[in-house]
């Protein structure tokens, strides 16, 4: 079972707390997070890197609920923000501007100006045009903005095409062969202070070889930059460390750290990483209740939950596999079900051909490893309200985000 979530006395628990009890009080759909699981993941990755000068910039895009951000900041993480909104939520959670790196394709002038004005640790530059815009904004404020260059190394990371970002045909970064020219240009601009290089190959990576190639490519470019008279401070290797959704082998953090950290250390520069999924993915479950059970000859058995693609879009969008289990399984014969949600779409399927013992309408069902890219990708499709979120930490549970109300749903409409 997912770290943090275990079956005790026949019922799913998180850190000594019974999920059935929480569900009885808060209702469903509901996200539940394990503080212990986040702490353990951070300690594992940070510990694996302890021999090298490094900073973990948590990728807020994976989950930016304020209470989780405060917990993660408390562990010593810095932040990776991908939009003006993520900068704002990082600030609200207590991250200092000097702890924030700002990445993203298509940053607007307003977003860039916010980052320049705050003086974030680095704005990761995506193009020549963006370099010019940041330069102009910084000069207008009489500042020099710290910037890093996001490089596209044209390396296939072997992950789902939708979350692969480092190949020539992807929209991200500048082609690596163009990087020296742009670095020289950045160094000439009075409003820019080049401080680093950035690469992010993709997400849910399980192979080390592409990451190693990308680290070498960045290290080589950093040496070339030094020879050009553009000394840098850090190499940011992005996020991407995969997790074991189906119990398959996922890289362990020591293996990951040993693969990439020495390559960066050899350059004398600081290592930055932007882990998202690894820190919070296994730390969250989505809980829904069975709304209906349908069984007709010639059709599959359908288990219809009160939660679906509006709360967790990963299965619909990436054909992602998430383990699914009853919160309090019953003993008896089992059957195979299509586990589906209530939305008016066939893509609203959470699991194909999943085996369950006896189930009844009203039973709570947990979808595992839903802490990353779950709540942050939730929508109001079919006018559904976004779910409540609960954090379990130190044996206590607390609602960290209330379920949306119907008034919330309509609050900004005339
Ligand atoms: N840094 C950058 C620049 C990124 O674009 C991302 C993720 C990360 C860091 C964090 O990557 P992680 O460590 O979480 O793999 N919604 C998709 C994942 C999209 C990832 C986008 N970028 C999913 O549910 O699988």
PDB file of N, CA and C in Angstrom, residues 189-256:
ATOM      1  N   UNK A 189      22.988  42.168 -21.595  1.00  0.00           N
ATOM      2  CA  UNK A 189      21.841  43.023 -21.257  1.00  0.00           C
ATOM      3  C   UNK A 189      21.972  43.562 -19.836  1.00  0.00           C
ATOM      4  N   UNK A 190      21.878  44.876 -19.654  1.00  0.00           N
ATOM      5  CA  UNK A 190      22.108  45.469 -18.328  1.00  0.00           C
ATOM      6  C   UNK A 190      21.066  45.063 -17.290  1.00  0.00           C
ATOM      7  N   UNK A 191      19.866  44.648 -17.734  1.00  0.00           N
ATOM      8  CA  UNK A 191      18.824  44.278 -16.769  1.00  0.00           C
ATOM      9  C   UNK A 191      18.861  42.820 -16.359  1.00  0.00           C
ATOM     10  N   UNK A 192      19.815  42.053 -16.902  1.00  0.00           N
ATOM     11  CA  UNK A 192      19.830  40.609 -16.618  1.00  0.00           C
ATOM     12  C   UNK A 192      21.131  40.187 -15.948  1.00  0.00           C
ATOM     13  N   UNK A 193      21.004  39.296 -14.972  1.00  0.00           N
ATOM     14  CA  UNK A 193      22.168  38.667 -14.364  1.00  0.00           C
ATOM     15  C   UNK A 193      22.027  37.149 -14.545  1.00  0.00           C
ATOM     16  N   UNK A 194      22.733  36.559 -15.506  1.00  0.00           N
ATOM     17  CA  UNK A 194      22.602  35.112 -15.701  1.00  0.00           C
ATOM     18  C   UNK A 194      23.197  34.366 -14.506  1.00  0.00           C
ATOM     19  N   UNK A 195      22.384  33.503 -13.897  1.00  0.00           N
ATOM     20  CA  UNK A 195      22.865  32.777 -12.708  1.00  0.00           C
ATOM     21  C   UNK A 195      22.837  31.264 -12.885  1.00  0.00           C
ATOM     22  N   UNK A 196      22.143  30.778 -13.927  1.00  0.00           N
ATOM     23  CA  UNK A 196      22.059  29.321 -14.002  1.00  0.00           C
ATOM     24  C   UNK A 196      21.542  28.807 -15.326  1.00  0.00           C
ATOM     25  N   UNK A 197      21.495  27.485 -15.381  1.00  0.00           N
ATOM     26  CA  UNK A 197      20.907  26.779 -16.518  1.00  0.00           C
ATOM     27  C   UNK A 197      19.835  25.849 -15.980  1.00  0.00           C
ATOM     28  N   UNK A 198      18.827  25.611 -16.789  1.00  0.00           N
ATOM     29  CA  UNK A 198      17.689  24.811 -16.351  1.00  0.00           C
ATOM     30  C   UNK A 198      17.308  23.803 -17.419  1.00  0.00           C
ATOM     31  N   UNK A 199      16.958  22.602 -16.986  1.00  0.00           N
ATOM     32  CA  UNK A 199      16.414  21.611 -17.911  1.00  0.00           C
ATOM     33  C   UNK A 199      15.346  20.818 -17.167  1.00  0.00           C
ATOM     34  N   UNK A 200      14.289  20.467 -17.840  1.00  0.00           N
ATOM     35  CA  UNK A 200      13.274  19.566 -17.264  1.00  0.00           C
ATOM     36  C   UNK A 200      12.830  18.644 -18.390  1.00  0.00           C
ATOM     37  N   UNK A 201      13.181  17.382 -18.277  1.00  0.00           N
ATOM     38  CA  UNK A 201      12.957  16.443 -19.382  1.00  0.00           C
ATOM     39  C   UNK A 201      11.529  15.952 -19.461  1.00  0.00           C
ATOM     40  N   UNK A 202      10.862  15.936 -18.323  1.00  0.00           N
ATOM     41  CA  UNK A 202       9.514  15.393 -18.306  1.00  0.00           C
ATOM     42  C   UNK A 202       9.213  14.863 -16.921  1.00  0.00           C
ATOM     43  N   UNK A 203       8.037  14.269 -16.783  1.00  0.00           N
ATOM     44  CA  UNK A 203       7.551  13.865 -15.477  1.00  0.00           C
ATOM     45  C   UNK A 203       7.327  12.353 -15.454  1.00  0.00           C
ATOM     46  N   UNK A 204       7.275  11.804 -14.240  1.00  0.00           N
ATOM     47  CA  UNK A 204       7.108  10.347 -14.063  1.00  0.00           C
ATOM     48  C   UNK A 204       8.200   9.607 -14.843  1.00  0.00           C
ATOM     49  N   UNK A 205       9.459  10.015 -14.597  1.00  0.00           N
ATOM     50  CA  UNK A 205      10.607   9.383 -15.249  1.00  0.00           C
ATOM     51  C   UNK A 205      11.057   8.203 -14.392  1.00  0.00           C
ATOM     52  N   UNK A 206      11.288   7.080 -15.037  1.00  0.00           N
ATOM     53  CA  UNK A 206      11.760   5.917 -14.290  1.00  0.00           C
ATOM     54  C   UNK A 206      13.133   5.446 -14.776  1.00  0.00           C
ATOM     55  N   UNK A 207      13.607   6.004 -15.878  1.00  0.00           N
ATOM     56  CA  UNK A 207      14.939   5.630 -16.369  1.00  0.00           C
ATOM     57  C   UNK A 207      15.941   6.723 -16.039  1.00  0.00           C
ATOM     58  N   UNK A 208      17.130   6.337 -15.599  1.00  0.00           N
ATOM     59  CA  UNK A 208      18.148   7.302 -15.222  1.00  0.00           C
ATOM     60  C   UNK A 208      18.965   7.795 -16.414  1.00  0.00           C
ATOM     61  N   UNK A 209      19.112   6.948 -17.457  1.00  0.00           N
ATOM     62  CA  UNK A 209      20.021   7.301 -18.553  1.00  0.00           C
ATOM     63  C   UNK A 209      19.685   8.669 -19.183  1.00  0.00           C
ATOM     64  N   UNK A 210      18.421   8.966 -19.482  1.00  0.00           N
ATOM     65  CA  UNK A 210      18.138  10.278 -20.074  1.00  0.00           C
ATOM     66  C   UNK A 210      18.496  11.435 -19.130  1.00  0.00           C
ATOM     67  N   UNK A 211      18.270  11.230 -17.831  1.00  0.00           N
ATOM     68  CA  UNK A 211      18.603  12.287 -16.859  1.00  0.00           C
ATOM     69  C   UNK A 211      20.116  12.517 -16.802  1.00  0.00           C
ATOM     70  N   UNK A 212      20.864  11.426 -16.891  1.00  0.00           N
ATOM     71  CA  UNK A 212      22.321  11.540 -16.869  1.00  0.00           C
ATOM     72  C   UNK A 212      22.809  12.300 -18.111  1.00  0.00           C
ATOM     73  N   UNK A 213      22.225  11.960 -19.255  1.00  0.00           N
ATOM     74  CA  UNK A 213      22.609  12.678 -20.484  1.00  0.00           C
ATOM     75  C   UNK A 213      22.297  14.161 -20.361  1.00  0.00           C
ATOM     76  N   UNK A 214      21.139  14.477 -19.801  1.00  0.00           N
ATOM     77  CA  UNK A 214      20.749  15.886 -19.670  1.00  0.00           C
ATOM     78  C   UNK A 214      21.686  16.609 -18.709  1.00  0.00           C
ATOM     79  N   UNK A 215      22.089  15.943 -17.632  1.00  0.00           N
ATOM     80  CA  UNK A 215      23.007  16.567 -16.667  1.00  0.00           C
ATOM     81  C   UNK A 215      24.352  16.849 -17.323  1.00  0.00           C
ATOM     82  N   UNK A 216      24.842  15.886 -18.126  1.00  0.00           N
ATOM     83  CA  UNK A 216      26.113  16.114 -18.832  1.00  0.00           C
ATOM     84  C   UNK A 216      25.987  17.270 -19.816  1.00  0.00           C
ATOM     85  N   UNK A 217      24.860  17.327 -20.513  1.00  0.00           N
ATOM     86  CA  UNK A 217      24.661  18.405 -21.491  1.00  0.00           C
ATOM     87  C   UNK A 217      24.697  19.768 -20.795  1.00  0.00           C
ATOM     88  N   UNK A 218      24.037  19.845 -19.641  1.00  0.00           N
ATOM     89  CA  UNK A 218      23.997  21.114 -18.909  1.00  0.00           C
ATOM     90  C   UNK A 218      25.378  21.466 -18.348  1.00  0.00           C
ATOM     91  N   UNK A 219      26.081  20.457 -17.835  1.00  0.00           N
ATOM     92  CA  UNK A 219      27.412  20.696 -17.274  1.00  0.00           C
ATOM     93  C   UNK A 219      28.362  21.191 -18.364  1.00  0.00           C
ATOM     94  N   UNK A 220      28.272  20.592 -19.561  1.00  0.00           N
ATOM     95  CA  UNK A 220      29.118  21.020 -20.672  1.00  0.00           C
ATOM     96  C   UNK A 220      28.828  22.465 -21.048  1.00  0.00           C
ATOM     97  N   UNK A 221      27.563  22.802 -21.051  1.00  0.00           N
ATOM     98  CA  UNK A 221      27.168  24.171 -21.405  1.00  0.00           C
ATOM     99  C   UNK A 221      27.654  25.166 -20.342  1.00  0.00           C
ATOM    100  N   UNK A 222      27.610  24.740 -19.089  1.00  0.00           N
ATOM    101  CA  UNK A 222      28.082  25.621 -18.007  1.00  0.00           C
ATOM    102  C   UNK A 222      29.578  25.902 -18.162  1.00  0.00           C
ATOM    103  N   UNK A 223      30.338  24.877 -18.573  1.00  0.00           N
ATOM    104  CA  UNK A 223      31.789  25.080 -18.788  1.00  0.00           C
ATOM    105  C   UNK A 223      32.009  26.036 -19.958  1.00  0.00           C
ATOM    106  N   UNK A 224      31.230  25.841 -21.013  1.00  0.00           N
ATOM    107  CA  UNK A 224      31.350  26.730 -22.174  1.00  0.00           C
ATOM    108  C   UNK A 224      31.014  28.163 -21.766  1.00  0.00           C
ATOM    109  N   UNK A 225      30.001  28.299 -20.916  1.00  0.00           N
ATOM    110  CA  UNK A 225      29.605  29.645 -20.479  1.00  0.00           C
ATOM    111  C   UNK A 225      30.738  30.309 -19.706  1.00  0.00           C
ATOM    112  N   UNK A 226      31.391  29.526 -18.849  1.00  0.00           N
ATOM    113  CA  UNK A 226      32.502  30.091 -18.064  1.00  0.00           C
ATOM    114  C   UNK A 226      33.610  30.567 -18.997  1.00  0.00           C
ATOM    115  N   UNK A 227      33.888  29.746 -20.021  1.00  0.00           N
ATOM    116  CA  UNK A 227      34.942  30.152 -20.973  1.00  0.00           C
ATOM    117  C   UNK A 227      34.551  31.407 -21.748  1.00  0.00           C
ATOM    118  N   UNK A 228      33.236  31.592 -21.928  1.00  0.00           N
ATOM    119  CA  UNK A 228      32.770  32.813 -22.608  1.00  0.00           C
ATOM    120  C   UNK A 228      32.752  34.008 -21.679  1.00  0.00           C
ATOM    121  N   UNK A 229      33.130  33.797 -20.422  1.00  0.00           N
ATOM    122  CA  UNK A 229      33.093  34.897 -19.462  1.00  0.00           C
ATOM    123  C   UNK A 229      31.717  35.101 -18.852  1.00  0.00           C
ATOM    124  N   UNK A 230      30.898  34.049 -18.825  1.00  0.00           N
ATOM    125  CA  UNK A 230      29.581  34.128 -18.173  1.00  0.00           C
ATOM    126  C   UNK A 230      29.554  33.084 -17.047  1.00  0.00           C
ATOM    127  N   UNK A 231      30.143  33.387 -15.915  1.00  0.00           N
ATOM    128  CA  UNK A 231      30.169  32.406 -14.831  1.00  0.00           C
ATOM    129  C   UNK A 231      28.770  32.256 -14.235  1.00  0.00           C
ATOM    130  N   UNK A 232      28.392  31.039 -13.911  1.00  0.00           N
ATOM    131  CA  UNK A 232      27.050  30.784 -13.389  1.00  0.00           C
ATOM    132  C   UNK A 232      27.140  30.305 -11.947  1.00  0.00           C
ATOM    133  N   UNK A 233      25.961  30.194 -11.306  1.00  0.00           N
ATOM    134  CA  UNK A 233      25.918  29.751  -9.902  1.00  0.00           C
ATOM    135  C   UNK A 233      25.266  28.385  -9.720  1.00  0.00           C
ATOM    136  N   UNK A 234      24.283  28.085 -10.563  1.00  0.00           N
ATOM    137  CA  UNK A 234      23.586  26.811 -10.335  1.00  0.00           C
ATOM    138  C   UNK A 234      23.164  26.111 -11.622  1.00  0.00           C
ATOM    139  N   UNK A 235      22.989  24.809 -11.483  1.00  0.00           N
ATOM    140  CA  UNK A 235      22.375  23.995 -12.537  1.00  0.00           C
ATOM    141  C   UNK A 235      21.102  23.407 -11.962  1.00  0.00           C
ATOM    142  N   UNK A 236      19.994  23.673 -12.648  1.00  0.00           N
ATOM    143  CA  UNK A 236      18.678  23.226 -12.187  1.00  0.00           C
ATOM    144  C   UNK A 236      18.243  22.086 -13.097  1.00  0.00           C
ATOM    145  N   UNK A 237      18.195  20.876 -12.546  1.00  0.00           N
ATOM    146  CA  UNK A 237      17.860  19.698 -13.362  1.00  0.00           C
ATOM    147  C   UNK A 237      16.368  19.377 -13.352  1.00  0.00           C
ATOM    148  N   UNK A 238      15.545  20.302 -12.854  1.00  0.00           N
ATOM    149  CA  UNK A 238      14.102  20.135 -12.947  1.00  0.00           C
ATOM    150  C   UNK A 238      13.578  19.043 -12.031  1.00  0.00           C
ATOM    151  N   UNK A 239      12.382  18.571 -12.352  1.00  0.00           N
ATOM    152  CA  UNK A 239      11.760  17.519 -11.535  1.00  0.00           C
ATOM    153  C   UNK A 239      11.716  16.225 -12.321  1.00  0.00           C
ATOM    154  N   UNK A 240      10.714  15.407 -12.052  1.00  0.00           N
ATOM    155  CA  UNK A 240      10.490  14.234 -12.893  1.00  0.00           C
ATOM    156  C   UNK A 240      10.639  12.895 -12.225  1.00  0.00           C
ATOM    157  N   UNK A 241      11.213  12.850 -11.030  1.00  0.00           N
ATOM    158  CA  UNK A 241      11.445  11.553 -10.371  1.00  0.00           C
ATOM    159  C   UNK A 241      10.117  10.800 -10.234  1.00  0.00           C
ATOM    160  N   UNK A 242      10.066   9.610 -10.822  1.00  0.00           N
ATOM    161  CA  UNK A 242       8.816   8.865 -10.890  1.00  0.00           C
ATOM    162  C   UNK A 242       8.500   8.093  -9.619  1.00  0.00           C
ATOM    163  N   UNK A 243       7.244   7.670  -9.492  1.00  0.00           N
ATOM    164  CA  UNK A 243       6.804   6.861  -8.344  1.00  0.00           C
ATOM    165  C   UNK A 243       6.169   5.575  -8.871  1.00  0.00           C
ATOM    166  N   UNK A 244       5.949   4.622  -7.964  1.00  0.00           N
ATOM    167  CA  UNK A 244       5.469   3.295  -8.365  1.00  0.00           C
ATOM    168  C   UNK A 244       3.954   3.219  -8.251  1.00  0.00           C
ATOM    169  N   UNK A 245       3.241   3.686  -9.266  1.00  0.00           N
ATOM    170  CA  UNK A 245       1.777   3.691  -9.197  1.00  0.00           C
ATOM    171  C   UNK A 245       1.197   2.284  -9.133  1.00  0.00           C
ATOM    172  N   UNK A 246       1.822   1.384  -9.896  1.00  0.00           N
ATOM    173  CA  UNK A 246       1.246   0.047  -9.973  1.00  0.00           C
ATOM    174  C   UNK A 246       2.057  -0.963  -9.212  1.00  0.00           C
ATOM    175  N   UNK A 247       2.900  -0.494  -8.294  1.00  0.00           N
ATOM    176  CA  UNK A 247       3.780  -1.396  -7.587  1.00  0.00           C
ATOM    177  C   UNK A 247       4.996  -1.769  -8.429  1.00  0.00           C
ATOM    178  N   UNK A 248       5.119  -1.171  -9.640  1.00  0.00           N
ATOM    179  CA  UNK A 248       6.275  -1.449 -10.492  1.00  0.00           C
ATOM    180  C   UNK A 248       7.514  -0.796  -9.881  1.00  0.00           C
ATOM    181  N   UNK A 249       8.696  -1.136 -10.410  1.00  0.00           N
ATOM    182  CA  UNK A 249       9.919  -0.553  -9.860  1.00  0.00           C
ATOM    183  C   UNK A 249       9.999   0.921 -10.221  1.00  0.00           C
ATOM    184  N   UNK A 250      10.244   1.765  -9.245  1.00  0.00           N
ATOM    185  CA  UNK A 250      10.502   3.176  -9.506  1.00  0.00           C
ATOM    186  C   UNK A 250      11.898   3.455  -8.970  1.00  0.00           C
ATOM    187  N   UNK A 251      12.566   4.460  -9.533  1.00  0.00           N
ATOM    188  CA  UNK A 251      13.934   4.726  -9.082  1.00  0.00           C
ATOM    189  C   UNK A 251      13.934   5.111  -7.608  1.00  0.00           C
ATOM    190  N   UNK A 252      14.922   4.640  -6.866  1.00  0.00           N
ATOM    191  CA  UNK A 252      14.964   5.101  -5.485  1.00  0.00           C
ATOM    192  C   UNK A 252      15.842   6.344  -5.440  1.00  0.00           C
ATOM    193  N   UNK A 253      15.602   7.209  -4.455  1.00  0.00           N
ATOM    194  CA  UNK A 253      16.246   8.518  -4.467  1.00  0.00           C
ATOM    195  C   UNK A 253      17.771   8.459  -4.383  1.00  0.00           C
ATOM    196  N   UNK A 254      18.303   7.411  -3.762  1.00  0.00           N
ATOM    197  CA  UNK A 254      19.768   7.305  -3.672  1.00  0.00           C
ATOM    198  C   UNK A 254      20.354   7.040  -5.063  1.00  0.00           C
ATOM    199  N   UNK A 255      19.705   6.161  -5.777  1.00  0.00           N
ATOM    200  CA  UNK A 255      20.115   5.850  -7.146  1.00  0.00           C
ATOM    201  C   UNK A 255      20.068   7.118  -8.009  1.00  0.00           C
ATOM    202  N   UNK A 256      18.982   7.848  -7.877  1.00  0.00           N
ATOM    203  CA  UNK A 256      18.769   9.101  -8.627  1.00  0.00           C
ATOM    204  C   UNK A 256      19.853  10.116  -8.280  1.00  0.00           C
TER     205      UNK A 256
END
